[in-house]
């Protein structure tokens, strides 16, 4: 990259919030969809968009000019508009839309407070959503739109891995599984549907337990095989009940700092059976196939910094293996890039 190209890239960074909010407006106002619907028969102009969507020509024009400059839209000599490949991904690609709405509805305002979060070690941007110590305490109190964006983001990546994960775990035929950080109950539902004998105990904060109970009780007979245990895993006095054959943690431990992860693993070890299995599923930043995946994950670390809790991140595989060893566990098997290529499952056991 020469100096002129580098300066051009620097301007993209300097004005990146303008481009982002332009993309949000183009989607939420229906502009991208309208342009794409008419791309073949009768490509539209700014005037057409304004008339069809009941917007001012001025408003459409400033959005379109920014979108063309940012290569979201393309404009021909007749001022007719089409979506670029980037614009098509913004409109059609589910992962892109999930990431965009999560950024806009959960993170955008709070990111202004990133410097404060870095210097204080606290999620300084969380105050833009509510007055909570961590975002997990307040999840049940978010607006419906915010909840949708948060849970869509949280579930999008893990849900694709469930089929592969279930096959891995049920190779060892557990009878009682603890779903730690069970969230909305999706894993408990998937596991009880997959295996008709499994009993699942879902462990989480009280607010999350309430959401999971509502979801699971609506699923009929499988609810008979799911129990619940409200627990704050960071409370030094809290204790996990004994008796599980398998412990499952999906995208849970990345919600904590390194010392907290070690403490949680030691809390599990304190009451677990010596031969029990522990499974950790995470998206490790150093174990991805595509650059876009790595980019998304390191960006998500900043969400943890400024919005979630101030001290966690998306970890490297090497970091996790080090923490696992410190906590008194050993790696039995590693299952990399399952479910479409983002997640790795670590099967660990207590050291002999």
Short mmCIF file of C-alpha atoms in Angstrom, two decimals:
data_model
loop_
_atom_site.label_atom_id
_atom_site.label_comp_id
_atom_site.label_asym_id
_atom_site.label_seq_id
_atom_site.Cartn_x
_atom_site.Cartn_y
_atom_site.Cartn_z
CA UNK A 1 0.00 0.00 0.00
CA UNK A 2 1.43 3.35 -1.00
CA UNK A 3 0.99 6.58 0.99
CA UNK A 4 -2.03 7.74 -1.04
CA UNK A 5 -3.80 4.41 -0.59
CA UNK A 6 -2.98 4.39 3.11
CA UNK A 7 -4.39 7.90 3.53
CA UNK A 8 -7.55 6.81 1.74
CA UNK A 9 -7.93 3.88 4.16
CA UNK A 10 -7.36 6.23 7.08
CA UNK A 11 -10.27 8.41 5.93
CA UNK A 12 -12.50 5.33 5.81
CA UNK A 13 -11.67 4.74 9.46
CA UNK A 14 -12.19 8.40 10.38
CA UNK A 15 -15.68 8.41 8.85
CA UNK A 16 -16.59 4.77 9.52
CA UNK A 17 -19.51 5.61 11.87
CA UNK A 18 -21.10 7.57 9.01
CA UNK A 19 -20.86 4.57 6.70
CA UNK A 20 -22.21 2.21 9.36
CA UNK A 21 -25.26 4.33 10.13
CA UNK A 22 -25.86 4.79 6.42
CA UNK A 23 -26.00 1.01 6.04
CA UNK A 24 -28.42 0.75 8.98
CA UNK A 25 -30.70 3.39 7.44
CA UNK A 26 -30.60 1.78 4.00
CA UNK A 27 -31.76 -1.49 5.55
CA UNK A 28 -34.30 -0.20 8.05
CA UNK A 29 -35.91 2.22 5.60
CA UNK A 30 -36.23 -0.55 3.00
CA UNK A 31 -34.02 1.20 0.44
CA UNK A 32 -31.67 -1.71 -0.25
CA UNK A 33 -34.59 -4.10 -0.61
CA UNK A 34 -36.46 -1.77 -3.00
CA UNK A 35 -33.37 -1.25 -5.18
CA UNK A 36 -32.68 -4.99 -5.32
CA UNK A 37 -36.29 -5.87 -6.19
CA UNK A 38 -36.13 -3.61 -9.26
CA UNK A 39 -32.60 -4.32 -10.43
CA UNK A 40 -33.51 -6.24 -13.59
CA UNK A 41 -36.76 -4.90 -15.01
CA UNK A 42 -36.60 -1.21 -14.20
CA UNK A 43 -33.63 -0.06 -12.08
CA UNK A 44 -34.62 2.80 -9.78
CA UNK A 45 -33.31 6.31 -9.19
CA UNK A 46 -33.25 8.55 -6.12
CA UNK A 47 -36.57 10.08 -7.22
CA UNK A 48 -38.17 6.63 -7.53
CA UNK A 49 -36.99 5.64 -4.07
CA UNK A 50 -38.23 8.85 -2.46
CA UNK A 51 -41.65 8.52 -4.08
CA UNK A 52 -42.10 4.80 -3.33
CA UNK A 53 -40.91 4.92 0.29
CA UNK A 54 -42.41 8.31 1.15
CA UNK A 55 -39.05 9.90 1.91
CA UNK A 56 -37.62 13.27 0.92
CA UNK A 57 -35.38 13.32 -2.13
CA UNK A 58 -32.80 15.12 0.02
CA UNK A 59 -32.76 12.33 2.62
CA UNK A 60 -32.44 9.59 0.02
CA UNK A 61 -29.78 11.53 -1.87
CA UNK A 62 -27.39 11.94 1.07
CA UNK A 63 -27.72 8.26 1.95
CA UNK A 64 -27.21 7.14 -1.64
CA UNK A 65 -24.17 9.37 -2.18
CA UNK A 66 -22.52 7.96 0.93
CA UNK A 67 -23.47 4.41 -0.09
CA UNK A 68 -22.03 4.83 -3.58
CA UNK A 69 -18.81 6.28 -2.18
CA UNK A 70 -18.60 3.38 0.31
CA UNK A 71 -19.22 0.88 -2.53
CA UNK A 72 -22.48 -0.37 -1.05
CA UNK A 73 -24.39 0.85 -4.11
CA UNK A 74 -23.45 1.37 -7.77
CA UNK A 75 -24.88 4.12 -9.97
CA UNK A 76 -24.84 4.13 -13.79
CA UNK A 77 -24.79 7.06 -16.22
CA UNK A 78 -28.61 7.23 -16.08
CA UNK A 79 -28.50 7.63 -12.27
CA UNK A 80 -30.03 4.18 -11.85
CA UNK A 81 -28.96 2.29 -8.76
CA UNK A 82 -28.00 -1.33 -8.11
CA UNK A 83 -26.47 -3.11 -5.13
CA UNK A 84 -22.77 -3.93 -5.19
CA UNK A 85 -21.66 -7.33 -3.90
CA UNK A 86 -21.08 -5.67 -0.53
CA UNK A 87 -24.60 -4.26 -0.62
CA UNK A 88 -25.98 -7.71 -1.43
CA UNK A 89 -24.26 -9.17 1.63
CA UNK A 90 -25.68 -6.39 3.80
CA UNK A 91 -29.14 -7.21 2.50
CA UNK A 92 -29.04 -11.00 2.10
CA UNK A 93 -26.34 -12.50 4.32
CA UNK A 94 -27.70 -13.58 7.69
CA UNK A 95 -24.37 -13.42 9.51
CA UNK A 96 -23.79 -9.86 8.30
CA UNK A 97 -27.29 -8.77 9.35
CA UNK A 98 -26.97 -10.41 12.77
CA UNK A 99 -23.63 -8.67 13.36
CA UNK A 100 -24.94 -5.33 12.12
CA UNK A 101 -28.06 -5.28 14.30
CA UNK A 102 -26.08 -6.44 17.33
CA UNK A 103 -23.59 -3.62 16.80
CA UNK A 104 -26.31 -1.03 16.28
CA UNK A 105 -28.82 -2.03 18.97
CA UNK A 106 -26.45 -3.20 21.71
CA UNK A 107 -22.99 -1.70 21.22
CA UNK A 108 -23.06 1.47 19.13
CA UNK A 109 -23.82 4.13 21.74
CA UNK A 110 -21.77 2.37 24.41
CA UNK A 111 -18.65 2.18 22.24
CA UNK A 112 -18.22 5.92 22.74
CA UNK A 113 -17.12 5.00 26.28
CA UNK A 114 -14.44 2.50 25.22
CA UNK A 115 -11.55 4.60 26.49
CA UNK A 116 -13.17 4.81 29.92
CA UNK A 117 -13.69 1.04 29.90
CA UNK A 118 -10.04 0.46 29.03
CA UNK A 119 -8.77 2.75 31.78
CA UNK A 120 -11.17 1.61 34.52
CA UNK A 121 -11.60 -2.10 33.71
CA UNK A 122 -15.38 -1.67 33.90
CA UNK A 123 -18.06 -1.89 31.16
CA UNK A 124 -18.42 1.87 30.94
CA UNK A 125 -20.76 1.78 27.94
CA UNK A 126 -23.33 -0.44 29.64
CA UNK A 127 -24.97 2.62 31.19
CA UNK A 128 -26.40 3.34 27.72
CA UNK A 129 -28.57 0.22 28.13
CA UNK A 130 -29.24 0.17 31.86
CA UNK A 131 -27.87 0.49 35.37
CA UNK A 132 -26.36 -2.97 35.87
CA UNK A 133 -22.97 -4.28 36.94
CA UNK A 134 -22.83 -6.61 33.91
CA UNK A 135 -25.03 -7.01 30.86
CA UNK A 136 -26.02 -10.54 31.89
CA UNK A 137 -27.91 -9.22 34.91
CA UNK A 138 -29.93 -6.94 32.65
CA UNK A 139 -30.64 -9.21 29.67
CA UNK A 140 -34.23 -9.88 30.74
CA UNK A 141 -34.78 -6.11 31.08
CA UNK A 142 -33.67 -5.07 27.59
CA UNK A 143 -36.23 -3.79 25.12
CA UNK A 144 -37.74 -6.36 22.77
CA UNK A 145 -35.62 -5.06 19.89
CA UNK A 146 -32.44 -5.17 21.96
CA UNK A 147 -33.23 -8.67 23.22
CA UNK A 148 -33.76 -9.89 19.66
CA UNK A 149 -30.47 -8.42 18.48
CA UNK A 150 -28.53 -9.80 21.47
CA UNK A 151 -29.98 -13.31 21.36
CA UNK A 152 -29.83 -13.49 17.54
CA UNK A 153 -26.12 -12.70 17.79
CA UNK A 154 -25.55 -15.11 20.67
CA UNK A 155 -27.45 -17.98 19.05
CA UNK A 156 -26.46 -17.55 15.41
CA UNK A 157 -22.98 -18.95 15.84
CA UNK A 158 -23.67 -21.67 18.42
CA UNK A 159 -26.89 -23.01 16.86
CA UNK A 160 -25.08 -24.14 13.71
CA UNK A 161 -22.79 -26.29 15.86
CA UNK A 162 -25.42 -28.16 17.85
CA UNK A 163 -25.83 -31.13 15.49
CA UNK A 164 -22.12 -31.92 15.53
CA UNK A 165 -21.82 -31.18 19.24
CA UNK A 166 -24.62 -33.55 20.20
CA UNK A 167 -22.98 -36.42 18.31
CA UNK A 168 -19.69 -35.76 20.09
CA UNK A 169 -21.17 -35.65 23.59
CA UNK A 170 -23.52 -38.60 23.29
CA UNK A 171 -20.70 -40.90 22.16
CA UNK A 172 -20.13 -41.34 25.90
CA UNK A 173 -23.84 -41.79 26.75
CA UNK A 174 -24.22 -39.44 29.73
CA UNK A 175 -27.37 -39.81 31.81
CA UNK A 176 -27.25 -36.44 33.62
CA UNK A 177 -25.83 -33.34 31.96
CA UNK A 178 -25.33 -29.92 33.52
CA UNK A 179 -25.82 -27.07 31.04
CA UNK A 180 -23.84 -24.27 32.69
CA UNK A 181 -24.78 -20.86 31.36
CA UNK A 182 -27.89 -22.39 29.78
CA UNK A 183 -29.21 -19.02 28.62
CA UNK A 184 -32.60 -19.40 26.92
CA UNK A 185 -32.60 -23.20 27.11
CA UNK A 186 -31.83 -23.92 23.45
CA UNK A 187 -29.15 -26.49 24.26
CA UNK A 188 -31.33 -28.24 26.85
CA UNK A 189 -34.13 -28.46 24.29
CA UNK A 190 -31.76 -29.78 21.60
CA UNK A 191 -30.22 -32.39 23.92
CA UNK A 192 -33.54 -33.74 25.22
CA UNK A 193 -34.89 -33.94 21.68
CA UNK A 194 -31.75 -35.74 20.52
CA UNK A 195 -31.67 -38.33 23.30
CA UNK A 196 -34.79 -39.64 25.02
CA UNK A 197 -32.97 -40.72 28.21
CA UNK A 198 -30.88 -37.66 29.04
CA UNK A 199 -31.68 -35.53 32.07
CA UNK A 200 -30.48 -31.92 31.85
CA UNK A 201 -29.97 -29.49 34.71
CA UNK A 202 -29.71 -25.90 33.50
CA UNK A 203 -27.56 -23.59 35.65
CA UNK A 204 -27.65 -19.81 35.21
CA UNK A 205 -28.53 -16.50 36.83
CA UNK A 206 -32.13 -16.19 38.09
CA UNK A 207 -33.21 -13.87 35.25
CA UNK A 208 -31.94 -16.27 32.63
CA UNK A 209 -33.49 -19.24 34.44
CA UNK A 210 -36.90 -17.56 34.18
CA UNK A 211 -36.54 -17.14 30.40
CA UNK A 212 -35.32 -20.72 29.96
CA UNK A 213 -38.16 -22.14 32.07
CA UNK A 214 -40.73 -20.36 29.94
CA UNK A 215 -39.17 -21.64 26.71
CA UNK A 216 -38.72 -25.23 27.89
CA UNK A 217 -42.14 -25.59 29.51
CA UNK A 218 -43.68 -24.69 26.16
CA UNK A 219 -42.03 -27.74 24.54
CA UNK A 220 -44.23 -30.42 26.09
CA UNK A 221 -42.90 -33.68 27.49
CA UNK A 222 -39.21 -32.86 27.28
CA UNK A 223 -39.76 -30.37 30.11
CA UNK A 224 -40.09 -33.37 32.44
CA UNK A 225 -36.38 -34.12 31.88
CA UNK A 226 -35.08 -30.58 32.45
CA UNK A 227 -34.48 -29.10 35.91
CA UNK A 228 -33.13 -25.70 36.90
CA UNK A 229 -30.58 -24.38 39.37
CA UNK A 230 -30.14 -20.64 39.86
CA UNK A 231 -26.52 -19.75 40.57
CA UNK A 232 -24.08 -16.87 40.30
CA UNK A 233 -20.91 -18.62 39.19
CA UNK A 234 -18.77 -15.67 40.30
CA UNK A 235 -20.04 -15.79 43.88
CA UNK A 236 -17.25 -17.44 45.93
CA UNK A 237 -19.89 -18.95 48.21
CA UNK A 238 -21.94 -20.58 45.44
CA UNK A 239 -21.59 -24.31 44.90
CA UNK A 240 -22.51 -26.52 41.95
CA UNK A 241 -24.55 -29.59 42.90
CA UNK A 242 -22.83 -32.95 42.48
CA UNK A 243 -23.84 -35.91 40.33
CA UNK A 244 -23.42 -34.92 36.68
CA UNK A 245 -21.93 -37.27 34.10
CA UNK A 246 -21.20 -34.39 31.73
CA UNK A 247 -20.82 -30.62 32.00
CA UNK A 248 -21.56 -28.48 28.94
CA UNK A 249 -20.50 -24.85 28.48
CA UNK A 250 -21.23 -23.26 25.11
CA UNK A 251 -19.88 -19.74 24.54
CA UNK A 252 -20.05 -19.29 28.30
CA UNK A 253 -16.51 -19.05 29.57
CA UNK A 254 -15.58 -16.27 27.14
CA UNK A 255 -17.93 -14.11 29.22
CA UNK A 256 -15.32 -14.02 32.00
CA UNK A 257 -11.76 -12.92 32.65
CA UNK A 258 -8.94 -15.45 32.78
CA UNK A 259 -8.87 -15.69 36.59
CA UNK A 260 -12.67 -16.06 36.65
CA UNK A 261 -12.55 -18.88 34.08
CA UNK A 262 -10.01 -20.70 36.25
CA UNK A 263 -12.21 -20.16 39.32
CA UNK A 264 -15.32 -21.51 37.52
CA UNK A 265 -13.44 -24.62 36.38
CA UNK A 266 -12.20 -25.19 39.92
CA UNK A 267 -15.77 -24.75 41.19
CA UNK A 268 -16.86 -27.51 38.80
CA UNK A 269 -13.95 -29.73 39.86
CA UNK A 270 -14.81 -29.32 43.55
CA UNK A 271 -18.09 -31.26 43.32
CA UNK A 272 -17.74 -33.31 40.13
CA UNK A 273 -17.32 -37.08 39.91
CA UNK A 274 -13.71 -38.06 39.12
CA UNK A 275 -14.71 -39.67 35.80
CA UNK A 276 -17.13 -36.96 34.63
CA UNK A 277 -16.62 -35.25 31.27
CA UNK A 278 -16.45 -31.49 30.72
CA UNK A 279 -17.09 -29.96 27.29
CA UNK A 280 -16.24 -26.39 26.38
CA UNK A 281 -17.38 -24.95 23.03
CA UNK A 282 -15.82 -21.66 21.97
CA UNK A 283 -14.90 -19.64 18.89
CA UNK A 284 -11.14 -19.22 19.26
CA UNK A 285 -9.55 -16.29 17.44
CA UNK A 286 -6.47 -18.30 16.43
CA UNK A 287 -8.49 -21.24 15.09
CA UNK A 288 -10.56 -19.79 12.24
CA UNK A 289 -10.60 -20.51 8.51
CA UNK A 290 -11.66 -17.11 7.19
CA UNK A 291 -10.23 -13.62 7.91
CA UNK A 292 -13.77 -12.23 8.29
CA UNK A 293 -14.39 -14.65 11.17
CA UNK A 294 -11.22 -13.61 12.98
CA UNK A 295 -12.07 -9.93 12.41
CA UNK A 296 -15.58 -10.41 13.83
CA UNK A 297 -14.25 -12.22 16.89
CA UNK A 298 -11.62 -9.66 17.83
CA UNK A 299 -14.26 -6.94 17.39
CA UNK A 300 -16.53 -8.90 19.73
CA UNK A 301 -13.81 -8.71 22.38
CA UNK A 302 -14.45 -4.96 22.53
CA UNK A 303 -18.14 -5.65 23.21
CA UNK A 304 -17.06 -7.57 26.31
CA UNK A 305 -14.75 -4.71 27.28
CA UNK A 306 -17.17 -1.81 26.97
CA UNK A 307 -20.63 -3.40 27.30
CA UNK A 308 -20.61 -6.84 28.93
CA UNK A 309 -18.34 -6.89 31.96
CA UNK A 310 -15.10 -5.03 31.31
CA UNK A 311 -12.69 -7.94 31.66
CA UNK A 312 -13.48 -10.75 29.20
CA UNK A 313 -12.81 -11.33 25.52
CA UNK A 314 -12.73 -13.84 22.70
CA UNK A 315 -9.74 -15.99 23.57
CA UNK A 316 -7.08 -17.86 21.68
CA UNK A 317 -7.02 -21.63 21.92
CA UNK A 318 -3.55 -21.53 23.48
CA UNK A 319 -4.82 -19.24 26.28
CA UNK A 320 -7.69 -21.60 27.08
CA UNK A 321 -5.46 -24.66 27.18
CA UNK A 322 -3.18 -22.85 29.64
CA UNK A 323 -6.15 -21.93 31.91
CA UNK A 324 -7.53 -25.49 31.72
CA UNK A 325 -4.18 -26.88 32.84
CA UNK A 326 -3.91 -24.37 35.72
CA UNK A 327 -7.40 -25.33 36.92
CA UNK A 328 -6.42 -28.99 37.23
CA UNK A 329 -7.87 -30.43 34.01
CA UNK A 330 -6.33 -32.19 31.05
CA UNK A 331 -7.36 -32.23 27.40
CA UNK A 332 -8.88 -35.53 26.26
CA UNK A 333 -9.78 -34.52 22.71
CA UNK A 334 -10.14 -31.43 20.57
CA UNK A 335 -12.80 -31.07 17.87
CA UNK A 336 -11.87 -28.06 15.69
CA UNK A 337 -14.11 -26.02 13.41
CA UNK A 338 -17.36 -27.94 13.77
CA UNK A 339 -20.80 -26.85 12.58
CA UNK A 340 -19.73 -24.82 9.58
CA UNK A 341 -16.29 -23.78 10.67
CA UNK A 342 -16.29 -21.39 13.66
CA UNK A 343 -16.39 -23.45 16.86
CA UNK A 344 -14.00 -25.77 18.60
CA UNK A 345 -15.07 -28.22 21.31
CA UNK A 346 -12.59 -29.10 24.02
CA UNK A 347 -13.30 -32.36 25.86
CA UNK A 348 -11.51 -32.24 29.20
CA UNK A 349 -11.31 -34.33 32.36
CA UNK A 350 -10.00 -33.85 35.86
CA UNK A 351 -6.29 -34.63 36.11
CA UNK A 352 -5.63 -37.99 37.73
#
